[in-house]
Amino acid sequence: MSSPSTADPAYPYLRAATAGLRHHTAAVAAGPPLAPRPVDRVHLDTLHTHLTGLHLLLDQLAEATRPPHPAAGRHLGTAHTRLWQAATEVHSAFHLLPASGTSECDPDRLPDGPQVLTICQRHLAAGHSIRRKTTPTDLRPPVTGCLR
């Protein structure tokens, strides 16, 4: 009997998304030949889309896992909270970058409206799920051991 990871075609879209992120990470690491390009709003908007999608998936997985396996469900719940923190930081970084001319209101690329409204609507929708299940203390960033 072969292992599930090699024989089972389960979760093909999740695997494709993971492969896409790996490819993108390698492309960013390689960078342009002379000068690395700083991140722009379109890039952060796309990254925020991935983070909030994964955030909602982890929420569903934690809810389904908690009854039969409480400890595993708690770990998934913690991952859910940490992803929310990452999405919040990406959302904040998005608003600190200057608008890039046409990216604000390009109806062909942004069918739901201007990019600045789309990312905020997505962030608010994801925020409702985290606020129902966590306390403000849970949402504070974790303290690291290094205090320079």
PDB file of C-alpha atoms in Angstrom:
ATOM      1  CA  MET A   1       0.000   0.000   0.000  1.00  0.00           C
ATOM      2  CA  SER A   2       1.404   3.386  -0.983  1.00  0.00           C
ATOM      3  CA  SER A   3       1.389   6.459   1.216  1.00  0.00           C
ATOM      4  CA  PRO A   4      -1.580   8.840   0.967  1.00  0.00           C
ATOM      5  CA  SER A   5       0.618  11.754  -0.121  1.00  0.00           C
ATOM      6  CA  THR A   6       1.823   9.994  -3.282  1.00  0.00           C
ATOM      7  CA  ALA A   7      -1.245   7.987  -4.358  1.00  0.00           C
ATOM      8  CA  ASP A   8      -4.198  10.077  -3.213  1.00  0.00           C
ATOM      9  CA  PRO A   9      -5.191  12.918  -5.556  1.00  0.00           C
ATOM     10  CA  ALA A  10      -6.982  14.676  -2.663  1.00  0.00           C
ATOM     11  CA  TYR A  11      -6.846  18.431  -2.305  1.00  0.00           C
ATOM     12  CA  PRO A  12      -5.532  19.202  -5.824  1.00  0.00           C
ATOM     13  CA  TYR A  13      -6.386  22.902  -5.569  1.00  0.00           C
ATOM     14  CA  LEU A  14      -4.558  23.277  -2.263  1.00  0.00           C
ATOM     15  CA  ARG A  15      -1.541  21.532  -3.769  1.00  0.00           C
ATOM     16  CA  ALA A  16      -1.682  23.826  -6.815  1.00  0.00           C
ATOM     17  CA  ALA A  17      -1.842  26.896  -4.574  1.00  0.00           C
ATOM     18  CA  THR A  18       1.154  25.639  -2.598  1.00  0.00           C
ATOM     19  CA  ALA A  19       3.096  25.028  -5.810  1.00  0.00           C
ATOM     20  CA  GLY A  20       2.204  28.527  -6.985  1.00  0.00           C
ATOM     21  CA  LEU A  21       3.459  30.061  -3.739  1.00  0.00           C
ATOM     22  CA  ARG A  22       6.706  28.096  -3.989  1.00  0.00           C
ATOM     23  CA  HIS A  23       7.203  29.259  -7.572  1.00  0.00           C
ATOM     24  CA  HIS A  24       6.483  32.860  -6.603  1.00  0.00           C
ATOM     25  CA  THR A  25       8.876  32.683  -3.638  1.00  0.00           C
ATOM     26  CA  ALA A  26      11.638  31.363  -5.899  1.00  0.00           C
ATOM     27  CA  ALA A  27      10.949  34.098  -8.476  1.00  0.00           C
ATOM     28  CA  VAL A  28      11.072  36.836  -5.830  1.00  0.00           C
ATOM     29  CA  ALA A  29      14.280  35.384  -4.365  1.00  0.00           C
ATOM     30  CA  ALA A  30      15.913  35.332  -7.795  1.00  0.00           C
ATOM     31  CA  GLY A  31      14.815  38.927  -8.401  1.00  0.00           C
ATOM     32  CA  PRO A  32      15.573  41.092 -11.401  1.00  0.00           C
ATOM     33  CA  PRO A  33      19.172  41.004 -12.586  1.00  0.00           C
ATOM     34  CA  LEU A  34      20.278  44.396 -11.237  1.00  0.00           C
ATOM     35  CA  ALA A  35      17.961  45.782  -8.584  1.00  0.00           C
ATOM     36  CA  PRO A  36      15.278  44.120  -6.473  1.00  0.00           C
ATOM     37  CA  ARG A  37      11.870  45.697  -6.886  1.00  0.00           C
ATOM     38  CA  PRO A  38       9.987  46.681  -3.713  1.00  0.00           C
ATOM     39  CA  VAL A  39       6.592  45.167  -3.085  1.00  0.00           C
ATOM     40  CA  ASP A  40       3.584  47.016  -4.451  1.00  0.00           C
ATOM     41  CA  ARG A  41      -0.089  47.171  -3.504  1.00  0.00           C
ATOM     42  CA  VAL A  42      -1.155  44.617  -6.106  1.00  0.00           C
ATOM     43  CA  HIS A  43       1.333  42.118  -4.680  1.00  0.00           C
ATOM     44  CA  LEU A  44       0.145  42.672  -1.105  1.00  0.00           C
ATOM     45  CA  ASP A  45      -3.497  42.470  -2.173  1.00  0.00           C
ATOM     46  CA  THR A  46      -2.873  39.063  -3.727  1.00  0.00           C
ATOM     47  CA  LEU A  47      -0.917  37.884  -0.682  1.00  0.00           C
ATOM     48  CA  HIS A  48      -3.736  39.103   1.580  1.00  0.00           C
ATOM     49  CA  THR A  49      -6.197  37.082  -0.504  1.00  0.00           C
ATOM     50  CA  HIS A  50      -4.149  33.935   0.120  1.00  0.00           C
ATOM     51  CA  LEU A  51      -3.758  34.632   3.839  1.00  0.00           C
ATOM     52  CA  THR A  52      -7.456  35.274   4.424  1.00  0.00           C
ATOM     53  CA  GLY A  53      -8.404  32.217   2.363  1.00  0.00           C
ATOM     54  CA  LEU A  54      -6.073  30.038   4.417  1.00  0.00           C
ATOM     55  CA  HIS A  55      -7.363  31.730   7.581  1.00  0.00           C
ATOM     56  CA  LEU A  56     -10.936  30.730   6.772  1.00  0.00           C
ATOM     57  CA  LEU A  57      -9.874  27.194   5.807  1.00  0.00           C
ATOM     58  CA  LEU A  58      -8.060  26.745   9.130  1.00  0.00           C
ATOM     59  CA  ASP A  59     -11.142  28.013  10.941  1.00  0.00           C
ATOM     60  CA  GLN A  60     -13.259  25.314   9.300  1.00  0.00           C
ATOM     61  CA  LEU A  61     -10.643  22.620   9.954  1.00  0.00           C
ATOM     62  CA  ALA A  62     -10.300  23.625  13.618  1.00  0.00           C
ATOM     63  CA  GLU A  63     -14.067  23.478  14.117  1.00  0.00           C
ATOM     64  CA  ALA A  64     -14.282  20.032  12.529  1.00  0.00           C
ATOM     65  CA  THR A  65     -11.249  18.701  14.421  1.00  0.00           C
ATOM     66  CA  ARG A  66     -12.043  19.976  17.933  1.00  0.00           C
ATOM     67  CA  PRO A  67     -14.800  17.515  18.908  1.00  0.00           C
ATOM     68  CA  PRO A  68     -12.958  14.270  18.149  1.00  0.00           C
ATOM     69  CA  HIS A  69      -9.405  15.608  18.792  1.00  0.00           C
ATOM     70  CA  PRO A  70      -9.458  18.611  21.158  1.00  0.00           C
ATOM     71  CA  ALA A  71      -5.681  19.088  21.401  1.00  0.00           C
ATOM     72  CA  ALA A  72      -5.214  19.078  17.626  1.00  0.00           C
ATOM     73  CA  GLY A  73      -8.189  21.426  17.290  1.00  0.00           C
ATOM     74  CA  ARG A  74      -6.582  23.872  19.724  1.00  0.00           C
ATOM     75  CA  HIS A  75      -3.387  23.897  17.679  1.00  0.00           C
ATOM     76  CA  LEU A  76      -5.359  24.554  14.494  1.00  0.00           C
ATOM     77  CA  GLY A  77      -7.214  27.321  16.333  1.00  0.00           C
ATOM     78  CA  THR A  78      -3.897  28.885  17.322  1.00  0.00           C
ATOM     79  CA  ALA A  79      -2.713  28.705  13.703  1.00  0.00           C
ATOM     80  CA  HIS A  80      -5.999  30.370  12.713  1.00  0.00           C
ATOM     81  CA  THR A  81      -5.251  33.250  15.103  1.00  0.00           C
ATOM     82  CA  ARG A  82      -1.648  33.625  13.898  1.00  0.00           C
ATOM     83  CA  LEU A  83      -2.799  33.773  10.282  1.00  0.00           C
ATOM     84  CA  TRP A  84      -5.177  36.552  11.242  1.00  0.00           C
ATOM     85  CA  GLN A  85      -2.243  38.451  12.736  1.00  0.00           C
ATOM     86  CA  ALA A  86      -0.246  37.966   9.534  1.00  0.00           C
ATOM     87  CA  ALA A  87      -3.185  39.147   7.396  1.00  0.00           C
ATOM     88  CA  THR A  88      -3.571  42.220   9.625  1.00  0.00           C
ATOM     89  CA  GLU A  89       0.084  43.157   9.133  1.00  0.00           C
ATOM     90  CA  VAL A  90      -0.156  42.689   5.352  1.00  0.00           C
ATOM     91  CA  HIS A  91      -3.332  44.812   5.340  1.00  0.00           C
ATOM     92  CA  SER A  92      -1.539  47.552   7.290  1.00  0.00           C
ATOM     93  CA  ALA A  93       1.466  47.428   4.955  1.00  0.00           C
ATOM     94  CA  PHE A  94      -0.881  47.722   1.970  1.00  0.00           C
ATOM     95  CA  HIS A  95      -2.230  51.027   3.281  1.00  0.00           C
ATOM     96  CA  LEU A  96       1.263  52.388   3.939  1.00  0.00           C
ATOM     97  CA  LEU A  97       2.335  51.964   0.313  1.00  0.00           C
ATOM     98  CA  PRO A  98       1.578  54.683  -2.219  1.00  0.00           C
ATOM     99  CA  ALA A  99      -1.162  54.047  -4.747  1.00  0.00           C
ATOM    100  CA  SER A 100       0.251  52.972  -8.093  1.00  0.00           C
ATOM    101  CA  GLY A 101      -1.810  55.085 -10.462  1.00  0.00           C
ATOM    102  CA  THR A 102      -4.052  52.691 -12.371  1.00  0.00           C
ATOM    103  CA  SER A 103      -4.184  49.936  -9.731  1.00  0.00           C
ATOM    104  CA  GLU A 104      -6.740  51.840  -7.634  1.00  0.00           C
ATOM    105  CA  CYS A 105      -9.617  51.681 -10.110  1.00  0.00           C
ATOM    106  CA  ASP A 106      -8.973  49.175 -12.865  1.00  0.00           C
ATOM    107  CA  PRO A 107     -12.383  47.627 -13.580  1.00  0.00           C
ATOM    108  CA  ASP A 108     -10.871  44.844 -15.719  1.00  0.00           C
ATOM    109  CA  ARG A 109      -8.613  43.622 -12.907  1.00  0.00           C
ATOM    110  CA  LEU A 110     -10.876  44.434  -9.981  1.00  0.00           C
ATOM    111  CA  PRO A 111     -14.471  43.394 -10.670  1.00  0.00           C
ATOM    112  CA  ASP A 112     -15.542  44.038  -7.054  1.00  0.00           C
ATOM    113  CA  GLY A 113     -14.460  47.674  -6.993  1.00  0.00           C
ATOM    114  CA  PRO A 114     -11.368  49.705  -6.224  1.00  0.00           C
ATOM    115  CA  GLN A 115      -8.485  47.706  -4.794  1.00  0.00           C
ATOM    116  CA  VAL A 116      -8.361  49.700  -1.576  1.00  0.00           C
ATOM    117  CA  LEU A 117     -12.005  48.843  -0.865  1.00  0.00           C
ATOM    118  CA  THR A 118     -11.690  45.210  -1.932  1.00  0.00           C
ATOM    119  CA  ILE A 119      -8.847  44.429   0.497  1.00  0.00           C
ATOM    120  CA  CYS A 120     -10.656  46.224   3.323  1.00  0.00           C
ATOM    121  CA  GLN A 121     -13.916  44.371   2.676  1.00  0.00           C
ATOM    122  CA  ARG A 122     -12.048  41.045   2.620  1.00  0.00           C
ATOM    123  CA  HIS A 123     -10.221  41.946   5.823  1.00  0.00           C
ATOM    124  CA  LEU A 124     -13.418  42.938   7.618  1.00  0.00           C
ATOM    125  CA  ALA A 125     -15.147  39.723   6.551  1.00  0.00           C
ATOM    126  CA  ALA A 126     -12.252  37.620   7.872  1.00  0.00           C
ATOM    127  CA  GLY A 127     -12.171  39.739  11.020  1.00  0.00           C
ATOM    128  CA  HIS A 128     -15.731  38.799  11.941  1.00  0.00           C
ATOM    129  CA  SER A 129     -14.798  35.128  12.235  1.00  0.00           C
ATOM    130  CA  ILE A 130     -11.739  35.765  14.415  1.00  0.00           C
ATOM    131  CA  ARG A 131     -13.565  38.145  16.765  1.00  0.00           C
ATOM    132  CA  ARG A 132     -16.326  35.621  17.429  1.00  0.00           C
ATOM    133  CA  LYS A 133     -13.826  33.017  18.603  1.00  0.00           C
ATOM    134  CA  THR A 134     -10.999  34.878  20.315  1.00  0.00           C
ATOM    135  CA  THR A 135     -10.409  37.488  22.978  1.00  0.00           C
ATOM    136  CA  PRO A 136      -8.383  40.684  22.511  1.00  0.00           C
ATOM    137  CA  THR A 137      -5.600  39.064  24.532  1.00  0.00           C
ATOM    138  CA  ASP A 138      -5.448  36.166  22.068  1.00  0.00           C
ATOM    139  CA  LEU A 139      -5.061  38.625  19.190  1.00  0.00           C
ATOM    140  CA  ARG A 140      -2.016  40.385  20.601  1.00  0.00           C
ATOM    141  CA  PRO A 141       1.171  39.388  18.797  1.00  0.00           C
ATOM    142  CA  PRO A 142       3.175  36.720  20.611  1.00  0.00           C
ATOM    143  CA  VAL A 143       6.162  37.964  22.591  1.00  0.00           C
ATOM    144  CA  THR A 144       9.489  36.605  21.444  1.00  0.00           C
ATOM    145  CA  GLY A 145      12.458  35.830  23.659  1.00  0.00           C
ATOM    146  CA  CYS A 146      14.704  38.424  21.986  1.00  0.00           C
ATOM    147  CA  LEU A 147      14.224  41.875  23.492  1.00  0.00           C
ATOM    148  CA  ARG A 148      16.889  44.163  22.049  1.00  0.00           C
TER     149      ARG A 148
END
